[in-house]
XYZ file of C-alpha atoms in Angstrom:
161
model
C 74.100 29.655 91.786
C 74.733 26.612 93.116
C 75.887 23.679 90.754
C 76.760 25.493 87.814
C 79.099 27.999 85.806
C 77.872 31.210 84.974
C 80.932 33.325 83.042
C 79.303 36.634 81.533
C 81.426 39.800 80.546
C 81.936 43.134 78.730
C 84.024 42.257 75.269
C 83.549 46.518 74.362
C 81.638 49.450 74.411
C 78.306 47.440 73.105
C 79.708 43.988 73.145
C 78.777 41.698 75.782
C 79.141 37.709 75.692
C 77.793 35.209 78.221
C 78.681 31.321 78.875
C 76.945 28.589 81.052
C 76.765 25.149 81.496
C 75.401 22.902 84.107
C 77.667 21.190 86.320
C 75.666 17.776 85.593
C 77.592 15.345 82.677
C 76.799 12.566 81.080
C 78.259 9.038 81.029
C 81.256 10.154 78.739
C 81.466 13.123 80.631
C 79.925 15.619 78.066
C 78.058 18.650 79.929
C 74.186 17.873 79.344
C 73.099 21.695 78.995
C 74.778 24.804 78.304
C 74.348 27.788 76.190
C 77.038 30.376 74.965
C 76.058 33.614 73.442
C 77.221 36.732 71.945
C 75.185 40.099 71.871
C 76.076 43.598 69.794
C 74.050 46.250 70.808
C 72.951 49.001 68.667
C 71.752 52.385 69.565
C 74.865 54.284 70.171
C 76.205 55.484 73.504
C 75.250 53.685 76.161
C 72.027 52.495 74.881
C 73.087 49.447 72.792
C 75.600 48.294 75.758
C 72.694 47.873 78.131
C 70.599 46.146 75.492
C 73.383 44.088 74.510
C 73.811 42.996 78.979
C 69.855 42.572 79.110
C 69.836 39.811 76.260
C 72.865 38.327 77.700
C 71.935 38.586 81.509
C 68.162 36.907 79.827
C 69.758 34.267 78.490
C 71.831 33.137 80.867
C 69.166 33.603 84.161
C 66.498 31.853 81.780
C 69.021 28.666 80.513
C 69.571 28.278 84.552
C 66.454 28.670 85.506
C 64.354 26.440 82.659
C 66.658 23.086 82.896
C 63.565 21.440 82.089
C 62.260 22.774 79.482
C 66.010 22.869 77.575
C 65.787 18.623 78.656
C 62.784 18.853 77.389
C 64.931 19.134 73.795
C 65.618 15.809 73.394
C 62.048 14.575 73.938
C 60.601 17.391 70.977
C 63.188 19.264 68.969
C 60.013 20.952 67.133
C 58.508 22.231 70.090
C 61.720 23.418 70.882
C 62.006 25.001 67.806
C 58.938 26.634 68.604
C 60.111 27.390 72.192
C 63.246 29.391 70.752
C 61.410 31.350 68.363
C 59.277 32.345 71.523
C 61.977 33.140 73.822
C 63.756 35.376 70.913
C 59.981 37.217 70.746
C 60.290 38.090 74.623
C 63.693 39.271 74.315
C 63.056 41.427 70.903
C 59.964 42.988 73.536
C 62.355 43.258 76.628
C 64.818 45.302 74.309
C 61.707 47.729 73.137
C 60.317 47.943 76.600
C 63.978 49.342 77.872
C 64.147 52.081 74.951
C 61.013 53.374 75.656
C 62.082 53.068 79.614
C 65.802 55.102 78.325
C 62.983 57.644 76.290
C 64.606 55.962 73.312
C 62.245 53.276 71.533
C 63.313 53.880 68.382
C 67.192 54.242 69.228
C 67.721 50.872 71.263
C 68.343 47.366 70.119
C 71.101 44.469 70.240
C 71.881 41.543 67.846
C 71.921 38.008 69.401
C 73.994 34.795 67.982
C 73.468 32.098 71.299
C 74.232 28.218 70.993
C 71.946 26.395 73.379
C 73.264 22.728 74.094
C 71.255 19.859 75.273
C 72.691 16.694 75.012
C 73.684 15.860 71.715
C 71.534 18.448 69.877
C 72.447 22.289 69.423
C 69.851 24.942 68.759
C 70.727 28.152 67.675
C 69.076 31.514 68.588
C 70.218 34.175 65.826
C 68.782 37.904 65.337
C 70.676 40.376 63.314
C 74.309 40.443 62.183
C 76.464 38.637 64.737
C 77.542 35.426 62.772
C 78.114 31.989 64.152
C 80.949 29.608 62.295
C 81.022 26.121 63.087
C 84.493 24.804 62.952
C 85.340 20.993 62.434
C 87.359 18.867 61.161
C 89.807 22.024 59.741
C 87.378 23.284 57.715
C 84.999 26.427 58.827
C 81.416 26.954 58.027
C 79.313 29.963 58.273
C 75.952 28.855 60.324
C 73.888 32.122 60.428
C 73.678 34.777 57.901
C 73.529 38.813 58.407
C 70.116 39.960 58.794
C 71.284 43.364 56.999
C 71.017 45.095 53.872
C 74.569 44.899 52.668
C 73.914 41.036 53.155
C 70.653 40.995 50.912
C 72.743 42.699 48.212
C 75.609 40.934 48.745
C 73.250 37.726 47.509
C 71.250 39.400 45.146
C 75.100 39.806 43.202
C 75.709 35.960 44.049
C 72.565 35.266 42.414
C 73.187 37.855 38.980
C 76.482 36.151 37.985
């Protein structure tokens, strides 16, 4: 693609990560929209890799192709709210529609932890148990929480003592 920088690759058998930002900056030089992402599949074999490579490859063809709608960000943060919780909906069906392609609907799926940037705002797309840590200043705080049930009971304790 002309104009921008897409970086996408295998971390392991299920892993797969993706990066890209626009070529266009700002007057102090900050990149105006980009999104990095992170993807675990699940599903064993190579099921959960190629669910893991569809939400990445998704994300990263949709970010370059939509660079008006992520503008669009600064304008309405709540419709882009909105817009997010949409485009995690089509992925969640893309990943059901390629089990039941593999014969597998019930034995495909992929978590996704993705940082979308536009401008000065970040929006976070988050699905399952792949956390996101936001790191300033020295100090390190967890953003996203595991959608799991080891993390439910994990609380549950936090909350009994």
């Amino acid at each position: 693609r002309s104009g921008d920088h897409p970086l996408s690759a295998g971390i392991s058998n299920e892993d797969a990560c993706g990066v890209w930002m626009c070529s266009a900056t700002d007057a102090h030089g900050r990149c105006l929209v980009g999104v990095a992402a992170v993807a675990d599949g699940m599903g064993g074999g190579a099921f959960g890799e190629r669910a893991s490579s569809l939400c990445i490859d998704r994300i990263l063809d949709d970010t370059a192709r939509d660079l008006q709608l992520l503008g669009g960000a600064l304008a309405s943060p709540t419709a882009w709210v909105t817009a997010c919780r949409d485009w995690l909906l089509r992925l969640n069906q893309e990943v059901i529609d390629l089990g039941t392609h593999l014969t597998a609907p019930n034995d495909v799926g992929s978590t996704l932890t993705a940082v979308l940037f536009a401008g000065d705002r970040a929006f976070l797309l988050h699905a399952g148990d792949s956390r996101l840590y936001l790191l300033r200043s020295g100090g390190v705080l967890r953003l996203t929480r595991s959608q799991t049930y080891a993390e439910q009971l994990h609380e549950e304790i936090g909350r009994a003592s």
